[in-house]
Amino acid sequence: NPDDKDKLSSRTLIVEDYGQFVIAMSSADDELAEFVDKNKIETEIYLPGSKFEPLRDFAHNLVESNTAEKDYYIVQFISPVRDKWLEDLKSIGAEFIQYVPNNAFFVYADSNQIHKIAQHYRVRWVGRYLPEDRISRVLRAQLQFARSEATIPENITPIEVNSDRVKLEIAIFSRADFKAVLKQIESKASAKIEESFRMPNNFFSYARVEVPLSEVEKISTLRDVFSIEAFIPPQPEDERAAQIVAGNYLSQTQLSPPGYNPQVQFGVSGQNVTVSVVDDGVSIPGNGGYYITANNTVNALSGATAGASGGHGHINASIIAGSTPFPSILDLLNYNYGLGVAPKANIINIPFLKSGYTGSYQQTANDTVSTSGVNGVKGTISNNSWGSGTNGNAYDSLAATYDSLAQDASTASTIDPILWVFSAGNSGTSGLTRPKVAKNVIAVANSENIRPELSTSANNIDDLNSSSSRGPAADTRIKPDITAPGTVITGSFAGDGS
């Protein structure tokens, strides 16, 4: 309130007034003791390979450049950035690329422009983006372990080494000439480009490369590389469960009677909703022709053969959209073994984890929003029960890739958003598997079903499975986002995939 502002201004310097709050400078806590609603501004800068306080730590020097050649810099402001400050600095000709915590931006500029930016009255610090900033802290630990230089933390998955070569995920600034940078990576580090795709609505594009273990650091010297991380191959992570999800239970250990019907209960049943199951394949139909059939499922194979390879994807499709309650396959208490949570929904089979699949992360997204189900409706939701190793719950380029694809999943000129749903992972206290810390995905933890006749691990819906990956995200965001039954679940059997 105005009285507090007057009182504060008489005791210390108000740096910036945002209306609902102010930024004040104080050299002693007792100066602000009577002000209860106060928080210290976070001033550390978080980069893929480093975290530092620029006015305290000396790992980064202030910008020193007299060349006209443009480069990437980090520009930090004294407080939350106002549009006017950005407009002033953009008028100099510099390119502001992406926000960086805290109160900072990646900027592409020449020496003259960056020196002008450094003189702005609201700029706190300016520094060059260095090679060591590009190698993620997780990758650094993985490389040290691969080279027998150090042990590796239990919450980080080791990088795979084959014939002294490793696979990396490279994020490349989108403003750069993508093809030219890929050629530079090949030349600089004796690399083989395995996969690459542009992300037009993101500040970086993606490449997966294979390089000699000894050459990894050379890629960090390429100016247009944003970050370097390890590629970890993705791994795959009844009516009773549907009743729990719907809130139909009498206590933590007792369900409501059989008869789950979301149309009657909620007025929705999955009608005109299409969900992609990105997994190890779905058989059309499932064993016996039950639940998953040509009446509710289509293929988007991208090189893989039709059918399920292991049954993991098929049962997930059944859990989502298992349809037609066959009386002959009710359990002992008359609950239907394979009734899905949304039994009128349609499924797109995307066999991402199956041998022969040639698509990419981006391809699974594009196939979802460009493929119509039997219902004639294109996919808008993607179910992903897989993960690419653990990394201490750090937000990385893979997570950022999925955040970008959530806003536009297609390769077409249209804007086609998608809802990503991921399993949290099966790594327990070692943490979430990648990319579950992404901000625009729903990460689902694994709780117990109610099937005590089958297992003591299915007797209380409030119990979290010990293997369910724990959060929070390394940046303290709450993850996983929700919890649903994932232990002792029944559903349609895929058969042999033929």
PDB file of C-alpha atoms in Angstrom, residues 129-271:
ATOM      1  CA  TYR A 129      28.106 -17.719 -23.700  1.00  0.00           C
ATOM      2  CA  LEU A 130      31.110 -19.990 -23.251  1.00  0.00           C
ATOM      3  CA  PRO A 131      31.874 -23.522 -24.493  1.00  0.00           C
ATOM      4  CA  GLU A 132      31.699 -24.930 -20.971  1.00  0.00           C
ATOM      5  CA  ASP A 133      28.180 -23.514 -20.632  1.00  0.00           C
ATOM      6  CA  ARG A 134      27.008 -25.734 -23.485  1.00  0.00           C
ATOM      7  CA  ILE A 135      27.913 -29.135 -21.985  1.00  0.00           C
ATOM      8  CA  SER A 136      25.189 -30.047 -19.509  1.00  0.00           C
ATOM      9  CA  ARG A 137      26.251 -30.794 -15.958  1.00  0.00           C
ATOM     10  CA  VAL A 138      24.610 -34.226 -16.288  1.00  0.00           C
ATOM     11  CA  LEU A 139      26.578 -35.036 -19.446  1.00  0.00           C
ATOM     12  CA  ARG A 140      29.780 -33.940 -17.761  1.00  0.00           C
ATOM     13  CA  ALA A 141      29.172 -36.506 -14.989  1.00  0.00           C
ATOM     14  CA  GLN A 142      28.290 -39.167 -17.562  1.00  0.00           C
ATOM     15  CA  LEU A 143      31.478 -38.522 -19.526  1.00  0.00           C
ATOM     16  CA  GLN A 144      33.652 -38.682 -16.422  1.00  0.00           C
ATOM     17  CA  PHE A 145      32.114 -42.049 -15.547  1.00  0.00           C
ATOM     18  CA  ALA A 146      32.477 -43.362 -19.104  1.00  0.00           C
ATOM     19  CA  ARG A 147      36.136 -42.373 -19.043  1.00  0.00           C
ATOM     20  CA  SER A 148      36.666 -44.043 -15.629  1.00  0.00           C
ATOM     21  CA  GLU A 149      37.507 -40.660 -14.114  1.00  0.00           C
ATOM     22  CA  ALA A 150      34.769 -40.633 -11.448  1.00  0.00           C
ATOM     23  CA  THR A 151      31.776 -42.479 -10.081  1.00  0.00           C
ATOM     24  CA  ILE A 152      28.310 -41.416 -11.202  1.00  0.00           C
ATOM     25  CA  PRO A 153      25.409 -40.301  -8.951  1.00  0.00           C
ATOM     26  CA  GLU A 154      22.663 -42.924  -8.612  1.00  0.00           C
ATOM     27  CA  ASN A 155      20.063 -40.514 -10.026  1.00  0.00           C
ATOM     28  CA  ILE A 156      21.874 -40.175 -13.356  1.00  0.00           C
ATOM     29  CA  THR A 157      21.715 -42.872 -16.035  1.00  0.00           C
ATOM     30  CA  PRO A 158      25.173 -43.648 -17.517  1.00  0.00           C
ATOM     31  CA  ILE A 159      25.737 -42.841 -21.172  1.00  0.00           C
ATOM     32  CA  GLU A 160      26.047 -45.890 -23.427  1.00  0.00           C
ATOM     33  CA  VAL A 161      29.493 -46.417 -24.982  1.00  0.00           C
ATOM     34  CA  ASN A 162      29.823 -48.673 -28.019  1.00  0.00           C
ATOM     35  CA  SER A 163      33.218 -49.078 -29.734  1.00  0.00           C
ATOM     36  CA  ASP A 164      34.401 -45.922 -27.952  1.00  0.00           C
ATOM     37  CA  ARG A 165      31.549 -43.897 -29.468  1.00  0.00           C
ATOM     38  CA  VAL A 166      28.603 -42.207 -27.718  1.00  0.00           C
ATOM     39  CA  LYS A 167      25.314 -40.708 -28.845  1.00  0.00           C
ATOM     40  CA  LEU A 168      24.444 -37.124 -28.045  1.00  0.00           C
ATOM     41  CA  GLU A 169      21.450 -34.792 -28.300  1.00  0.00           C
ATOM     42  CA  ILE A 170      22.509 -31.422 -29.675  1.00  0.00           C
ATOM     43  CA  ALA A 171      20.321 -28.326 -29.452  1.00  0.00           C
ATOM     44  CA  ILE A 172      21.211 -25.746 -32.121  1.00  0.00           C
ATOM     45  CA  PHE A 173      20.069 -22.144 -32.002  1.00  0.00           C
ATOM     46  CA  SER A 174      17.213 -21.823 -34.535  1.00  0.00           C
ATOM     47  CA  ARG A 175      18.530 -18.544 -35.908  1.00  0.00           C
ATOM     48  CA  ALA A 176      21.589 -20.367 -37.275  1.00  0.00           C
ATOM     49  CA  ASP A 177      21.971 -22.104 -40.630  1.00  0.00           C
ATOM     50  CA  PHE A 178      20.868 -25.571 -39.447  1.00  0.00           C
ATOM     51  CA  LYS A 179      22.429 -27.592 -42.270  1.00  0.00           C
ATOM     52  CA  ALA A 180      25.699 -25.681 -42.028  1.00  0.00           C
ATOM     53  CA  VAL A 181      25.946 -26.323 -38.287  1.00  0.00           C
ATOM     54  CA  LEU A 182      25.294 -30.027 -38.820  1.00  0.00           C
ATOM     55  CA  LYS A 183      28.201 -30.112 -41.280  1.00  0.00           C
ATOM     56  CA  GLN A 184      30.394 -28.302 -38.749  1.00  0.00           C
ATOM     57  CA  ILE A 185      29.540 -30.932 -36.132  1.00  0.00           C
ATOM     58  CA  GLU A 186      30.430 -33.725 -38.561  1.00  0.00           C
ATOM     59  CA  SER A 187      33.737 -32.121 -39.409  1.00  0.00           C
ATOM     60  CA  LYS A 188      34.709 -30.913 -35.951  1.00  0.00           C
ATOM     61  CA  ALA A 189      34.036 -34.092 -34.001  1.00  0.00           C
ATOM     62  CA  SER A 190      34.089 -36.914 -36.571  1.00  0.00           C
ATOM     63  CA  ALA A 191      30.348 -37.149 -35.975  1.00  0.00           C
ATOM     64  CA  LYS A 192      27.621 -39.122 -37.676  1.00  0.00           C
ATOM     65  CA  ILE A 193      24.252 -37.328 -37.832  1.00  0.00           C
ATOM     66  CA  GLU A 194      21.595 -39.916 -36.958  1.00  0.00           C
ATOM     67  CA  GLU A 195      18.528 -37.678 -36.759  1.00  0.00           C
ATOM     68  CA  SER A 196      17.752 -33.995 -37.050  1.00  0.00           C
ATOM     69  CA  PHE A 197      14.689 -31.784 -37.242  1.00  0.00           C
ATOM     70  CA  ARG A 198      13.876 -28.105 -37.143  1.00  0.00           C
ATOM     71  CA  MET A 199      11.485 -26.722 -34.548  1.00  0.00           C
ATOM     72  CA  PRO A 200      10.072 -23.562 -36.136  1.00  0.00           C
ATOM     73  CA  ASN A 201       8.347 -22.326 -32.982  1.00  0.00           C
ATOM     74  CA  ASN A 202      11.256 -22.916 -30.650  1.00  0.00           C
ATOM     75  CA  PHE A 203      14.524 -21.096 -30.135  1.00  0.00           C
ATOM     76  CA  PHE A 204      16.496 -24.245 -30.927  1.00  0.00           C
ATOM     77  CA  SER A 205      16.388 -27.201 -33.323  1.00  0.00           C
ATOM     78  CA  TYR A 206      17.387 -30.782 -32.548  1.00  0.00           C
ATOM     79  CA  ALA A 207      20.015 -33.240 -33.740  1.00  0.00           C
ATOM     80  CA  ARG A 208      21.078 -36.665 -32.516  1.00  0.00           C
ATOM     81  CA  VAL A 209      24.649 -37.532 -33.337  1.00  0.00           C
ATOM     82  CA  GLU A 210      27.157 -40.290 -32.718  1.00  0.00           C
ATOM     83  CA  VAL A 211      30.718 -39.214 -31.933  1.00  0.00           C
ATOM     84  CA  PRO A 212      33.943 -40.656 -30.526  1.00  0.00           C
ATOM     85  CA  LEU A 213      33.979 -40.412 -26.728  1.00  0.00           C
ATOM     86  CA  SER A 214      37.168 -38.371 -26.936  1.00  0.00           C
ATOM     87  CA  GLU A 215      35.666 -35.749 -29.293  1.00  0.00           C
ATOM     88  CA  VAL A 216      32.570 -34.655 -27.373  1.00  0.00           C
ATOM     89  CA  GLU A 217      33.967 -31.415 -25.994  1.00  0.00           C
ATOM     90  CA  LYS A 218      34.928 -30.190 -29.470  1.00  0.00           C
ATOM     91  CA  ILE A 219      31.252 -29.670 -30.322  1.00  0.00           C
ATOM     92  CA  SER A 220      30.964 -27.129 -27.492  1.00  0.00           C
ATOM     93  CA  THR A 221      33.321 -24.784 -29.342  1.00  0.00           C
ATOM     94  CA  LEU A 222      30.792 -24.322 -32.150  1.00  0.00           C
ATOM     95  CA  ARG A 223      29.166 -20.963 -31.635  1.00  0.00           C
ATOM     96  CA  ASP A 224      25.646 -21.903 -32.770  1.00  0.00           C
ATOM     97  CA  VAL A 225      25.339 -24.910 -30.439  1.00  0.00           C
ATOM     98  CA  PHE A 226      23.024 -24.190 -27.508  1.00  0.00           C
ATOM     99  CA  SER A 227      23.453 -27.372 -25.477  1.00  0.00           C
ATOM    100  CA  ILE A 228      24.905 -30.901 -25.542  1.00  0.00           C
ATOM    101  CA  GLU A 229      23.351 -33.805 -23.643  1.00  0.00           C
ATOM    102  CA  ALA A 230      23.502 -37.597 -23.691  1.00  0.00           C
ATOM    103  CA  PHE A 231      21.041 -39.557 -25.772  1.00  0.00           C
ATOM    104  CA  ILE A 232      19.568 -42.353 -23.667  1.00  0.00           C
ATOM    105  CA  PRO A 233      17.447 -44.804 -25.706  1.00  0.00           C
ATOM    106  CA  PRO A 234      13.756 -44.643 -24.694  1.00  0.00           C
ATOM    107  CA  GLN A 235      12.570 -47.617 -22.623  1.00  0.00           C
ATOM    108  CA  PRO A 236       8.936 -48.752 -21.960  1.00  0.00           C
ATOM    109  CA  GLU A 237       7.922 -47.750 -18.271  1.00  0.00           C
ATOM    110  CA  ASP A 238      -9.781 -53.138 -15.531  1.00  0.00           C
ATOM    111  CA  GLU A 239     -12.846 -51.470 -14.635  1.00  0.00           C
ATOM    112  CA  ARG A 240     -11.488 -51.367 -11.100  1.00  0.00           C
ATOM    113  CA  ALA A 241      -8.783 -48.885 -12.087  1.00  0.00           C
ATOM    114  CA  ALA A 242     -11.374 -46.831 -14.014  1.00  0.00           C
ATOM    115  CA  GLN A 243     -13.562 -46.645 -10.895  1.00  0.00           C
ATOM    116  CA  ILE A 244     -10.625 -45.245  -8.929  1.00  0.00           C
ATOM    117  CA  VAL A 245      -9.848 -42.619 -11.554  1.00  0.00           C
ATOM    118  CA  ALA A 246     -13.538 -41.631 -11.602  1.00  0.00           C
ATOM    119  CA  GLY A 247     -13.615 -41.288  -7.814  1.00  0.00           C
ATOM    120  CA  ASN A 248     -15.951 -44.253  -7.402  1.00  0.00           C
ATOM    121  CA  TYR A 249     -14.741 -45.778  -4.154  1.00  0.00           C
ATOM    122  CA  LEU A 250     -16.143 -46.123  -0.635  1.00  0.00           C
ATOM    123  CA  SER A 251     -12.785 -45.983   1.105  1.00  0.00           C
ATOM    124  CA  GLN A 252      -9.100 -46.326   0.317  1.00  0.00           C
ATOM    125  CA  THR A 253      -9.544 -50.108   0.303  1.00  0.00           C
ATOM    126  CA  GLN A 254     -13.072 -50.575  -1.129  1.00  0.00           C
ATOM    127  CA  LEU A 255     -14.460 -49.709  -4.548  1.00  0.00           C
ATOM    128  CA  SER A 256     -17.995 -48.811  -5.559  1.00  0.00           C
ATOM    129  CA  PRO A 257     -19.888 -51.757  -7.137  1.00  0.00           C
ATOM    130  CA  PRO A 258     -19.297 -52.685 -10.797  1.00  0.00           C
ATOM    131  CA  GLY A 259     -20.895 -50.615 -13.534  1.00  0.00           C
ATOM    132  CA  TYR A 260     -18.425 -47.900 -14.536  1.00  0.00           C
ATOM    133  CA  ASN A 261     -20.167 -45.648 -17.082  1.00  0.00           C
ATOM    134  CA  PRO A 262     -18.499 -42.291 -17.692  1.00  0.00           C
ATOM    135  CA  GLN A 263     -21.312 -41.126 -20.016  1.00  0.00           C
ATOM    136  CA  VAL A 264     -23.890 -41.481 -17.221  1.00  0.00           C
ATOM    137  CA  GLN A 265     -21.585 -40.165 -14.503  1.00  0.00           C
ATOM    138  CA  PHE A 266     -19.840 -37.311 -16.282  1.00  0.00           C
ATOM    139  CA  GLY A 267     -21.666 -36.820 -19.572  1.00  0.00           C
ATOM    140  CA  VAL A 268     -18.540 -37.782 -21.500  1.00  0.00           C
ATOM    141  CA  SER A 269     -17.122 -41.108 -22.638  1.00  0.00           C
ATOM    142  CA  GLY A 270     -14.308 -40.278 -25.023  1.00  0.00           C
ATOM    143  CA  GLN A 271     -16.659 -39.831 -27.978  1.00  0.00           C
TER     144      GLN A 271
END
